[in-house]
């Protein structure tokens, strides 16, 4: 959709070859191309001009660097590494890629030594950006867009085949695992990982991994002080980007804890000029709670009602995520993005994965392995994929690590791809220092988000006075009251009367059941495209079985696959 692509080859790349980028959406600003090339490399960036000064594009006689997104601590790093400019800093990082651990922000990038064709490509600590690659003895190709990379394979007549294992992961988990994509020959750079290509050999390693974080021995009072300190530091790094640019920060606000912590803690730090965005069904709890918070803090608030028709935006949704995850829920963003006036607006700040870092991925106080069905969107085709998922589970010591590196970083973080269509994005919870601190907290303190609640009670009692949508009561209530409010909320959802808890935040199943036009559109799309997979009878039959099941989730998984196959292998 946008970003960069770099090709390095032992063949001459002289010629008029033009990279193939996806068409922009009407709500996006004009996209600008920047190019660089030499005898053995060709690079291009495609994107809008907003925050272009924050994105690295360095090209001298011997060295090339490109980044996508925002690295928010470059000035501090130049002081730390005792260098005067960006290119000297990245030359230092190329020599010692483990030092990539010192970068902070939402970014990915690539460094190239033109003298010997050595490449180091890297993703951030949580893979909130996407970076894909192809490697053989003649070509190394890296791109932030899987479609653009796949079209380059076509141009150079390089093999491109469907990954059946990845296909079934999409049809069960609803997202990829590890470094795979729907194309066998193309991989993705994972969270905290760097890829080095030197002397025509590819190696990979982690500069950062959550499993290497040691458990803290500090007492809860000290930990709460550290949470407060590191969270404020993370917020300042993010919101200062907007302040220095003279732009109004965009902040998502729901009825949950993570988004209100982002918005209101930033407000307490003096970032009062925020534009809050809430999208849900009107008069649902998520809308009502967010509206109350915004009103009492005097913050600009924009509520965007969600509509059923976005379920029909199959190709549009999949064109953004390249089939890395099912399009259900992602489709809703097309109700949101066109309504946001981006004039004088800055980055979009979220609370993504805050609850997970502070305990919601824990099944118990004691560590355990994940169950094979943990986190799957559908188990309809479970038998076809259980061995693949089990192999993935075996790579991680605990259920929490498995969930982070698959459902979290490869599933939930794909949401950033959609916000990135209009601006740069961030979550203070994904700041590297805060992540390391959060994961270091003993499990018994994070279980059922105990330390999270205690932190809010101790440092932000005003934030705690609003209802927590997840339980239907205030987060400061004791465990007994929380259970009571959960039960009450569940009961109200079942009553045949209208109330704020009646609908889900994203009620796609209800929309599908009540809307015959949507049922017919999805059915037509499926049968218009199912013949694309006639080459694999088993897969075709499984798609048919999945689509004709009752759940809208299963139907959208099948539709996601067909749309992604068309995008990556047909168009």
Coordinates of C-alpha atoms in Angstrom, one line a residue:
X1 CA 0.0 0.0 0.0
X2 CA 2.9 2.3 0.9
X3 CA 6.4 2.2 2.4
X4 CA 9.6 1.1 0.7
X5 CA 11.1 -1.7 -1.4
X6 CA 14.8 -2.4 -2.0
X7 CA 16.3 -4.9 -4.4
X8 CA 20.0 -6.0 -4.1
X9 CA 21.4 -8.3 -6.8
X10 CA 24.6 -9.7 -8.2
X11 CA 23.1 -8.9 -11.6
X12 CA 23.0 -5.4 -13.1
X13 CA 19.7 -3.7 -12.3
X14 CA 20.0 -1.0 -14.9
X15 CA 16.7 -0.5 -16.7
X16 CA 13.3 1.1 -16.6
X17 CA 11.6 -1.4 -14.3
X18 CA 8.9 0.3 -12.2
X19 CA 7.7 -1.1 -8.9
X20 CA 4.0 -1.9 -8.7
X21 CA 2.3 -0.2 -5.8
X22 CA -1.4 -0.6 -4.9
X23 CA -3.8 2.2 -5.8
X24 CA -4.5 4.6 -3.0
X25 CA -7.9 5.0 -1.4
X26 CA -9.8 8.2 -2.0
X27 CA -9.4 9.3 1.6
X28 CA -5.6 9.1 1.4
X29 CA -3.4 12.1 0.6
X30 CA -1.4 12.2 -2.5
X31 CA 1.5 9.7 -2.5
X32 CA 5.0 10.7 -3.5
X33 CA 7.8 8.5 -4.9
X34 CA 11.4 8.8 -3.9
X35 CA 14.0 6.6 -5.7
X36 CA 17.7 5.6 -5.5
X37 CA 19.6 3.1 -7.6
X38 CA 23.0 1.8 -8.5
X39 CA 24.5 -0.9 -10.6
X40 CA 23.5 -3.6 -8.1
X41 CA 20.6 -2.1 -6.2
X42 CA 17.3 -0.3 -6.7
X43 CA 15.2 1.3 -4.0
X44 CA 11.9 3.2 -3.9
X45 CA 9.8 4.8 -1.2
X46 CA 6.1 5.5 -1.8
X47 CA 4.0 7.4 0.7
X48 CA 2.6 10.8 1.7
X49 CA 4.7 13.7 2.9
X50 CA 3.4 13.8 6.5
X51 CA 6.3 13.1 8.9
X52 CA 8.6 12.5 5.9
X53 CA 11.3 14.4 7.9
X54 CA 11.1 11.6 10.6
X55 CA 11.7 8.9 8.1
X56 CA 15.3 8.1 7.1
X57 CA 16.4 8.1 3.5
X58 CA 20.2 8.3 3.4
X59 CA 22.1 7.7 0.2
X60 CA 25.9 8.3 -0.2
X61 CA 28.6 6.7 -2.2
X62 CA 29.0 3.7 0.0
X63 CA 25.9 3.4 2.1
X64 CA 22.1 3.4 1.9
X65 CA 19.5 3.5 4.7
X66 CA 15.7 3.7 4.5
X67 CA 13.2 3.4 7.3
X68 CA 9.4 3.5 7.4
X69 CA 7.6 4.9 10.4
X70 CA 8.9 7.0 13.2
X71 CA 12.0 6.4 15.3
X72 CA 11.4 8.7 18.2
X73 CA 14.8 8.7 20.0
X74 CA 17.3 9.4 17.2
X75 CA 18.7 12.6 18.9
X76 CA 19.4 10.7 22.1
X77 CA 21.0 7.8 20.2
X78 CA 23.4 10.1 18.4
X79 CA 24.6 11.4 21.7
X80 CA 24.8 7.9 23.2
X81 CA 26.8 6.5 20.3
X82 CA 28.9 9.7 20.1
X83 CA 28.1 10.4 16.4
X84 CA 27.2 13.7 14.8
X85 CA 24.7 12.6 12.1
X86 CA 22.2 9.9 11.2
X87 CA 24.3 8.1 8.6
X88 CA 27.2 7.6 11.1
X89 CA 24.6 6.3 13.6
X90 CA 23.3 3.7 11.1
X91 CA 26.8 2.7 10.1
X92 CA 27.4 1.9 13.7
X93 CA 24.2 -0.1 13.9
X94 CA 25.2 -2.0 10.7
X95 CA 28.5 -3.1 12.3
X96 CA 26.7 -4.2 15.5
X97 CA 23.0 -5.0 14.8
X98 CA 22.4 -6.0 18.4
X99 CA 22.4 -2.3 19.1
X100 CA 19.1 -2.0 17.2
X101 CA 17.7 -2.7 20.7
X102 CA 18.3 0.9 21.5
X103 CA 15.9 2.2 18.9
X104 CA 12.4 3.3 20.0
X105 CA 9.2 3.9 18.1
X106 CA 7.0 2.3 15.4
X107 CA 9.4 1.7 12.5
X108 CA 11.2 -0.9 10.4
X109 CA 14.1 -0.3 8.1
X110 CA 17.1 -1.5 6.0
X111 CA 20.8 -0.7 5.8
X112 CA 23.0 -1.5 2.8
X113 CA 26.7 -1.4 2.4
X114 CA 27.2 -0.8 -1.3
X115 CA 30.8 -1.9 -1.3
X116 CA 30.0 -5.5 -0.5
X117 CA 26.2 -5.7 -0.8
X118 CA 25.9 -6.5 2.9
X119 CA 22.3 -5.9 4.1
X120 CA 20.8 -5.7 7.5
X121 CA 16.9 -5.4 7.6
X122 CA 15.1 -5.0 10.9
X123 CA 11.7 -4.7 12.5
X124 CA 10.8 -2.9 15.7
X125 CA 10.4 -4.7 19.1
X126 CA 6.7 -5.7 18.5
X127 CA 6.5 -5.9 14.7
X128 CA 3.9 -3.1 14.6
X129 CA 5.3 -2.4 11.1
X130 CA 5.5 -5.1 8.4
X131 CA 8.6 -6.0 6.5
X132 CA 8.8 -8.9 4.1
X133 CA 11.7 -10.4 2.2
X134 CA 12.8 -12.8 -0.6
X135 CA 16.3 -14.3 -0.8
X136 CA 18.1 -16.5 -3.3
X137 CA 21.7 -16.7 -4.7
X138 CA 21.0 -13.8 -7.1
X139 CA 18.4 -11.5 -5.4
X140 CA 17.7 -10.0 -2.0
X141 CA 14.4 -8.1 -2.0
X142 CA 12.8 -6.4 1.0
X143 CA 9.5 -4.5 1.1
X144 CA 7.0 -3.2 3.6
X145 CA 4.2 -4.3 1.2
X146 CA 3.7 -8.0 0.4
X147 CA 1.9 -7.3 -2.9
X148 CA 4.6 -5.0 -4.2
X149 CA 7.2 -7.6 -3.3
X150 CA 5.2 -10.4 -5.0
X151 CA 4.9 -8.4 -8.2
X152 CA 8.7 -8.0 -8.2
X153 CA 9.0 -11.8 -8.2
X154 CA 6.8 -11.8 -11.3
X155 CA 8.9 -9.2 -13.0
X156 CA 12.1 -11.2 -12.5
X157 CA 10.4 -14.5 -13.3
X158 CA 11.1 -15.9 -9.8
X159 CA 9.0 -18.7 -8.5
X160 CA 5.9 -17.9 -6.4
X161 CA 3.8 -20.6 -4.8
X162 CA 1.0 -20.8 -2.4
X163 CA 1.9 -21.8 1.2
X164 CA -0.8 -24.4 2.1
X165 CA 0.3 -24.4 5.8
X166 CA -0.2 -20.6 6.0
X167 CA -3.6 -21.0 4.2
X168 CA -4.9 -23.2 6.9
X169 CA -3.6 -21.0 9.6
X170 CA -5.6 -18.1 8.1
X171 CA -8.7 -20.4 8.0
X172 CA -8.3 -21.4 11.7
X173 CA -6.1 -19.1 13.8
X174 CA -7.1 -16.2 11.6
X175 CA -3.5 -14.9 11.3
X176 CA 0.0 -16.1 10.4
X177 CA 2.4 -17.8 12.8
X178 CA 6.2 -17.4 12.9
X179 CA 7.6 -15.7 9.8
X180 CA 5.5 -17.2 7.1
X181 CA 3.1 -15.6 4.6
X182 CA 0.7 -17.0 2.0
X183 CA 3.6 -17.1 -0.4
X184 CA 6.1 -19.9 0.3
X185 CA 9.1 -17.9 -1.0
X186 CA 8.3 -14.7 1.0
X187 CA 8.9 -14.4 4.7
X188 CA 8.3 -11.6 7.2
X189 CA 10.7 -10.0 9.6
X190 CA 9.4 -10.8 13.1
X191 CA 9.3 -8.7 16.3
X192 CA 12.7 -7.7 17.5
X193 CA 14.4 -9.6 14.6
X194 CA 17.0 -8.6 12.1
X195 CA 18.0 -10.3 8.8
X196 CA 21.6 -10.1 7.7
X197 CA 22.8 -10.9 4.2
X198 CA 26.5 -11.1 3.8
X199 CA 28.6 -13.0 1.2
X200 CA 25.4 -14.4 -0.3
X201 CA 24.3 -16.0 2.9
X202 CA 21.2 -15.1 5.0
X203 CA 21.2 -15.3 8.7
X204 CA 18.6 -14.1 11.2
X205 CA 18.8 -13.2 14.9
X206 CA 16.9 -11.4 17.6
X207 CA 18.2 -8.2 19.1
X208 CA 15.3 -8.3 21.5
X209 CA 13.0 -11.1 22.7
X210 CA 10.5 -11.1 25.6
X211 CA 11.7 -14.5 26.7
X212 CA 15.1 -13.0 27.7
X213 CA 13.5 -10.5 30.1
X214 CA 14.3 -11.4 33.7
X215 CA 11.6 -11.4 36.4
X216 CA 11.8 -8.3 38.7
X217 CA 12.5 -8.7 42.4
X218 CA 11.1 -5.3 43.3
X219 CA 8.2 -5.0 45.6
X220 CA 4.7 -3.9 44.2
X221 CA 5.1 -0.3 45.4
X222 CA 8.4 0.1 43.6
X223 CA 7.0 -1.5 40.5
X224 CA 4.1 0.9 40.4
X225 CA 6.5 3.8 40.6
X226 CA 8.4 2.3 37.7
X227 CA 5.3 1.8 35.6
X228 CA 4.4 5.4 36.2
X229 CA 7.8 6.7 35.2
X230 CA 8.2 4.5 32.1
X231 CA 4.7 5.2 30.9
X232 CA 5.2 8.9 31.1
X233 CA 8.5 8.7 29.3
X234 CA 6.8 6.7 26.5
X235 CA 3.9 9.2 26.2
X236 CA 6.3 12.1 26.0
X237 CA 8.4 10.5 23.2
X238 CA 5.2 10.0 21.2
X239 CA 3.3 13.2 21.9
X240 CA 6.3 15.4 21.5
X241 CA 6.5 14.4 17.8
X242 CA 3.1 16.1 17.3
X243 CA 3.9 19.1 19.5
X244 CA 7.2 19.9 17.7
X245 CA 5.3 19.6 14.3
X246 CA 2.5 21.9 15.6
X247 CA -0.1 19.2 15.0
X248 CA -3.1 18.0 17.0
X249 CA -2.6 14.4 18.2
X250 CA -5.3 11.8 17.3
X251 CA -6.2 9.4 20.1
X252 CA -8.5 6.5 20.0
X253 CA -10.8 6.2 23.0
X254 CA -13.1 3.3 23.9
X255 CA -14.7 2.0 27.1
X256 CA -11.5 0.0 28.0
X257 CA -8.6 0.9 30.2
X258 CA -5.7 1.0 27.7
X259 CA -7.1 3.8 25.5
X260 CA -8.1 6.0 28.5
X261 CA -4.7 5.6 30.1
X262 CA -3.1 6.8 26.8
X263 CA -5.4 9.8 26.4
X264 CA -5.8 10.9 30.0
X265 CA -2.2 10.4 31.2
X266 CA -1.1 12.4 28.2
X267 CA -3.7 15.0 29.2
X268 CA -2.2 15.1 32.7
X269 CA 1.3 15.7 31.2
X270 CA 0.0 18.8 29.4
X271 CA -1.0 17.3 26.0
X272 CA -4.5 18.7 26.3
X273 CA -5.1 19.5 22.6
X274 CA -6.2 16.0 21.6
X275 CA -8.8 14.9 19.0
X276 CA -10.4 11.8 20.4
X277 CA -11.9 9.1 18.1
X278 CA -14.5 6.5 19.2
X279 CA -16.0 4.1 16.8
X280 CA -18.7 1.7 17.8
X281 CA -22.5 1.3 17.6
X282 CA -24.2 4.4 18.8
X283 CA -25.4 4.3 22.4
X284 CA -23.5 1.1 23.1
X285 CA -21.4 1.1 26.3
X286 CA -18.2 1.7 24.4
X287 CA -19.7 4.9 23.0
X288 CA -21.4 6.1 26.2
X289 CA -18.3 5.6 28.4
X290 CA -15.9 7.3 26.0
X291 CA -18.3 10.2 25.6
X292 CA -18.5 10.7 29.3
X293 CA -14.8 10.8 29.7
X294 CA -14.2 13.2 26.8
X295 CA -17.0 15.5 28.1
X296 CA -15.7 15.7 31.6
X297 CA -12.1 16.4 30.4
X298 CA -13.3 18.9 27.8
X299 CA -11.6 17.1 25.0
X300 CA -12.6 17.2 21.3
X301 CA -14.6 14.0 20.7
X302 CA -15.6 12.4 17.4
X303 CA -17.9 9.4 17.5
X304 CA -18.2 7.4 14.3
X305 CA -21.1 5.0 14.0
X306 CA -20.3 1.6 12.4
X307 CA -22.4 0.3 9.5
X308 CA -23.1 -3.2 8.3
X309 CA -22.2 -2.5 4.7
X310 CA -18.5 -2.5 5.5
X311 CA -18.8 -6.3 5.6
X312 CA -18.9 -6.1 1.8
X313 CA -15.5 -4.4 1.6
X314 CA -13.7 -7.6 1.2
X315 CA -11.1 -6.7 -1.4
X316 CA -10.5 -3.3 0.1
X317 CA -9.8 -4.7 3.5
X318 CA -7.6 -7.5 2.3
X319 CA -5.6 -5.2 0.0
X320 CA -4.3 -3.5 3.2
X321 CA -3.3 -6.7 5.1
X322 CA -2.3 -8.9 2.2
X323 CA -4.1 -11.9 3.7
X324 CA -2.0 -11.8 6.9
X325 CA -5.2 -11.9 9.0
X326 CA -8.9 -12.3 8.4
X327 CA -10.7 -9.1 7.3
X328 CA -13.5 -9.3 9.9
X329 CA -13.3 -6.2 12.2
X330 CA -10.7 -4.6 9.9
X331 CA -13.5 -3.8 7.5
X332 CA -14.9 -1.4 10.1
X333 CA -12.0 1.0 9.6
X334 CA -13.5 2.0 6.3
X335 CA -16.3 3.7 8.2
X336 CA -13.7 5.5 10.3
X337 CA -10.9 6.8 8.1
X338 CA -12.9 8.8 5.5
X339 CA -14.6 10.8 8.3
X340 CA -11.4 12.0 10.0
X341 CA -10.3 15.5 8.9
X342 CA -6.5 15.1 8.8
X343 CA -5.8 18.8 8.3
X344 CA -3.3 19.9 11.0
X345 CA -3.6 16.4 12.6
X346 CA -0.6 14.4 13.8
X347 CA 0.1 10.8 14.8
X348 CA -2.7 8.5 15.9
X349 CA -2.1 7.2 19.5
X350 CA -3.7 3.9 20.7
X351 CA -3.5 1.6 23.7
X352 CA -2.9 -1.5 21.7
X353 CA -1.8 -4.5 23.7
X354 CA -1.7 -2.7 27.1
X355 CA -4.0 -5.2 28.8
X356 CA -1.9 -8.1 27.4
X357 CA 1.4 -6.7 28.7
X358 CA -0.2 -6.3 32.1
X359 CA -1.7 -9.7 32.5
X360 CA -4.6 -10.6 30.3
X361 CA -2.7 -13.3 28.4
X362 CA -2.1 -15.2 31.6
X363 CA -4.3 -18.3 32.2
X364 CA -3.1 -18.7 35.8
X365 CA -0.4 -17.6 38.2
X366 CA 1.7 -20.6 37.3
X367 CA 3.4 -20.8 33.9
X368 CA 2.0 -23.3 31.4
X369 CA 2.1 -24.2 27.7
X370 CA -0.6 -22.8 25.5
X371 CA -3.5 -25.0 24.5
X372 CA -3.6 -25.9 20.8
X373 CA -7.0 -24.1 20.4
X374 CA -5.9 -20.9 22.4
X375 CA -6.7 -17.8 20.4
X376 CA -8.1 -19.4 17.3
X377 CA -10.9 -17.5 15.5
X378 CA -12.4 -20.8 14.4
X379 CA -11.8 -24.4 15.1
X380 CA -13.9 -25.7 12.2
X381 CA -10.8 -26.9 10.3
X382 CA -8.8 -27.5 13.5
X383 CA -7.7 -31.1 12.5
X384 CA -6.0 -29.7 9.4
X385 CA -3.9 -27.3 11.3
X386 CA -3.4 -28.7 14.8
X387 CA 0.1 -30.1 14.2
X388 CA 1.2 -26.7 12.7
X389 CA -0.1 -24.9 15.7
X390 CA 1.5 -27.4 18.1
X391 CA 4.8 -26.9 16.5
X392 CA 4.4 -23.2 17.0
X393 CA 3.5 -23.6 20.6
X394 CA 6.6 -25.7 21.2
X395 CA 8.8 -22.8 20.4
X396 CA 7.7 -20.8 23.5
X397 CA 8.2 -21.6 27.2
X398 CA 4.8 -20.2 28.2
X399 CA 1.3 -19.6 26.9
X400 CA 1.9 -15.8 27.3
X401 CA 4.9 -15.7 25.0
X402 CA 3.1 -17.8 22.4
X403 CA 0.2 -15.4 22.4
X404 CA 2.4 -12.3 22.2
X405 CA 4.5 -13.6 19.2
X406 CA 1.5 -14.9 17.3
X407 CA -1.9 -13.5 18.2
X408 CA -0.5 -10.2 19.5
X409 CA 2.3 -9.2 17.2
X410 CA 1.1 -11.1 14.1
X411 CA -2.6 -10.7 14.6
X412 CA -3.7 -7.7 16.7
X413 CA -0.8 -5.5 15.6
X414 CA -2.1 -5.7 12.0
X415 CA -4.6 -3.1 13.1
X416 CA -1.8 -0.5 12.7
X417 CA -1.7 -1.2 9.0
X418 CA -5.1 0.4 8.6
X419 CA -4.4 3.5 10.7
X420 CA -1.2 3.9 8.8
X421 CA -3.2 4.7 5.7
X422 CA -3.7 8.2 6.9
X423 CA -0.9 8.9 9.4
X424 CA 1.8 7.4 11.6
X425 CA 0.7 5.4 14.7
X426 CA 1.9 4.3 18.1
X427 CA 1.0 2.8 21.5
X428 CA 2.9 3.8 24.6
X429 CA 2.5 0.3 26.0
X430 CA 4.7 -1.0 23.1
X431 CA 7.6 1.3 24.0
X432 CA 10.6 -1.0 24.4
X433 CA 11.4 0.1 27.9
X434 CA 7.8 -0.2 29.1
X435 CA 7.4 -3.6 27.5
X436 CA 10.5 -4.9 29.2
X437 CA 9.3 -3.5 32.5
X438 CA 5.8 -4.9 32.2
X439 CA 7.0 -8.4 31.3
X440 CA 9.5 -8.4 34.1
X441 CA 6.7 -8.0 36.7
X442 CA 6.0 -11.4 38.5
X443 CA 3.0 -13.3 37.2
X444 CA 1.2 -13.3 40.5
X445 CA 1.1 -9.5 40.3
X446 CA 0.0 -9.4 36.7
X447 CA -2.6 -12.2 36.9
X448 CA -6.1 -10.8 36.4
X449 CA -4.3 -7.4 35.8
X450 CA -3.9 -6.9 39.5
X451 CA -0.9 -4.6 39.2
X452 CA -2.6 -2.7 36.4
X453 CA -5.6 -1.9 38.6
X454 CA -3.4 -1.1 41.6
X455 CA -1.3 1.3 39.5
X456 CA -4.4 3.1 38.3
X457 CA -5.8 3.3 41.9
X458 CA -2.5 4.6 43.3
X459 CA -1.6 7.1 40.6
X460 CA -4.7 7.9 38.6
X461 CA -7.8 7.6 40.8
X462 CA -9.7 10.0 38.5
X463 CA -9.2 7.7 35.6
X464 CA -10.6 4.8 37.6
X465 CA -13.9 6.4 38.4
X466 CA -15.3 5.6 34.9
X467 CA -17.0 2.3 34.1
X468 CA -14.7 -0.4 32.6
X469 CA -16.5 -1.8 29.6
X470 CA -14.9 -5.2 30.0
X471 CA -16.7 -5.8 33.4
X472 CA -19.5 -3.3 33.4
X473 CA -18.2 -1.7 36.6
X474 CA -15.4 0.4 37.9
X475 CA -11.9 -1.1 37.7
X476 CA -11.3 -0.2 41.4
X477 CA -14.0 -2.6 42.6
X478 CA -12.8 -5.7 44.5
X479 CA -12.8 -9.1 42.7
X480 CA -16.2 -10.0 44.2
X481 CA -17.8 -6.9 42.8
X482 CA -16.1 -7.3 39.5
X483 CA -17.6 -10.8 39.2
X484 CA -21.0 -9.4 40.1
X485 CA -20.8 -6.7 37.4
X486 CA -19.6 -9.2 34.8
X487 CA -22.7 -11.4 35.7
X488 CA -25.0 -8.4 35.5
X489 CA -23.5 -7.3 32.2
X490 CA -24.0 -10.8 30.7
X491 CA -27.6 -10.9 32.0
X492 CA -28.4 -7.5 30.5
X493 CA -27.0 -8.5 27.1
X494 CA -29.5 -11.4 27.0
X495 CA -32.6 -9.4 28.0
X496 CA -35.0 -8.6 25.1
X497 CA -34.9 -4.8 25.8
X498 CA -32.6 -2.1 24.5
X499 CA -29.7 -1.2 26.9
X500 CA -26.1 0.0 26.6
X501 CA -24.7 -3.6 27.0
X502 CA -27.1 -5.1 24.4
X503 CA -24.9 -5.0 21.3
X504 CA -21.2 -5.9 20.9
X505 CA -18.8 -3.2 20.0
X506 CA -18.5 -4.8 16.6
X507 CA -21.7 -6.8 16.0
X508 CA -20.9 -8.4 12.7
X509 CA -22.8 -11.6 13.4
X510 CA -26.0 -9.6 14.1
X511 CA -25.5 -7.5 11.0
X512 CA -25.0 -10.6 8.8
X513 CA -28.0 -12.4 10.3
X514 CA -30.4 -9.5 9.8
X515 CA -29.2 -8.2 6.4
X516 CA -30.1 -10.3 3.4
X517 CA -28.2 -8.0 1.0
X518 CA -25.0 -8.7 2.8
X519 CA -25.7 -12.4 2.9
X520 CA -26.3 -12.4 -0.9
X521 CA -23.2 -10.3 -1.6
X522 CA -20.9 -12.5 0.4
X523 CA -22.4 -15.6 -1.2
X524 CA -21.9 -14.2 -4.7
X525 CA -18.3 -13.2 -3.9
X526 CA -17.5 -16.7 -2.7
X527 CA -19.0 -18.6 -5.6
X528 CA -17.5 -16.1 -8.1
X529 CA -14.0 -16.8 -6.8
X530 CA -14.0 -20.4 -5.5
X531 CA -12.8 -21.7 -8.9
X532 CA -9.5 -19.9 -8.3
X533 CA -8.4 -22.9 -6.2
X534 CA -9.6 -25.7 -8.5
X535 CA -5.9 -26.7 -8.5
X536 CA -6.2 -28.1 -4.9
X537 CA -9.4 -30.2 -4.4
X538 CA -8.9 -30.6 -0.7
X539 CA -8.5 -26.9 -0.1
X540 CA -11.4 -26.1 -2.3
X541 CA -13.7 -28.5 -0.4
X542 CA -12.5 -27.1 2.9
X543 CA -13.2 -23.6 1.8
X544 CA -16.7 -24.6 0.7
X545 CA -17.4 -26.4 4.0
X546 CA -16.1 -23.4 6.0
X547 CA -18.1 -20.9 4.1
X548 CA -21.4 -22.8 4.4
X549 CA -21.0 -23.1 8.2
X550 CA -23.2 -20.8 10.3
X551 CA -20.7 -18.3 11.7
X552 CA -19.8 -15.0 10.1
X553 CA -16.3 -15.5 11.3
X554 CA -15.8 -18.7 9.3
X555 CA -17.4 -17.1 6.2
X556 CA -15.1 -14.1 6.4
X557 CA -12.0 -16.4 6.8
X558 CA -12.9 -18.1 3.6
X559 CA -13.6 -14.8 1.8
X560 CA -10.3 -13.4 3.1
X561 CA -8.4 -16.3 1.6
X562 CA -10.0 -16.0 -1.8
X563 CA -9.4 -12.3 -1.9
X564 CA -5.8 -12.6 -0.8
X565 CA -5.2 -15.4 -3.4
X566 CA -6.6 -13.2 -6.1
X567 CA -4.5 -10.2 -5.0
X568 CA -1.2 -12.1 -4.7
X569 CA -1.4 -14.7 -7.4
X570 CA -3.9 -13.5 -10.0
X571 CA -4.0 -9.7 -10.3

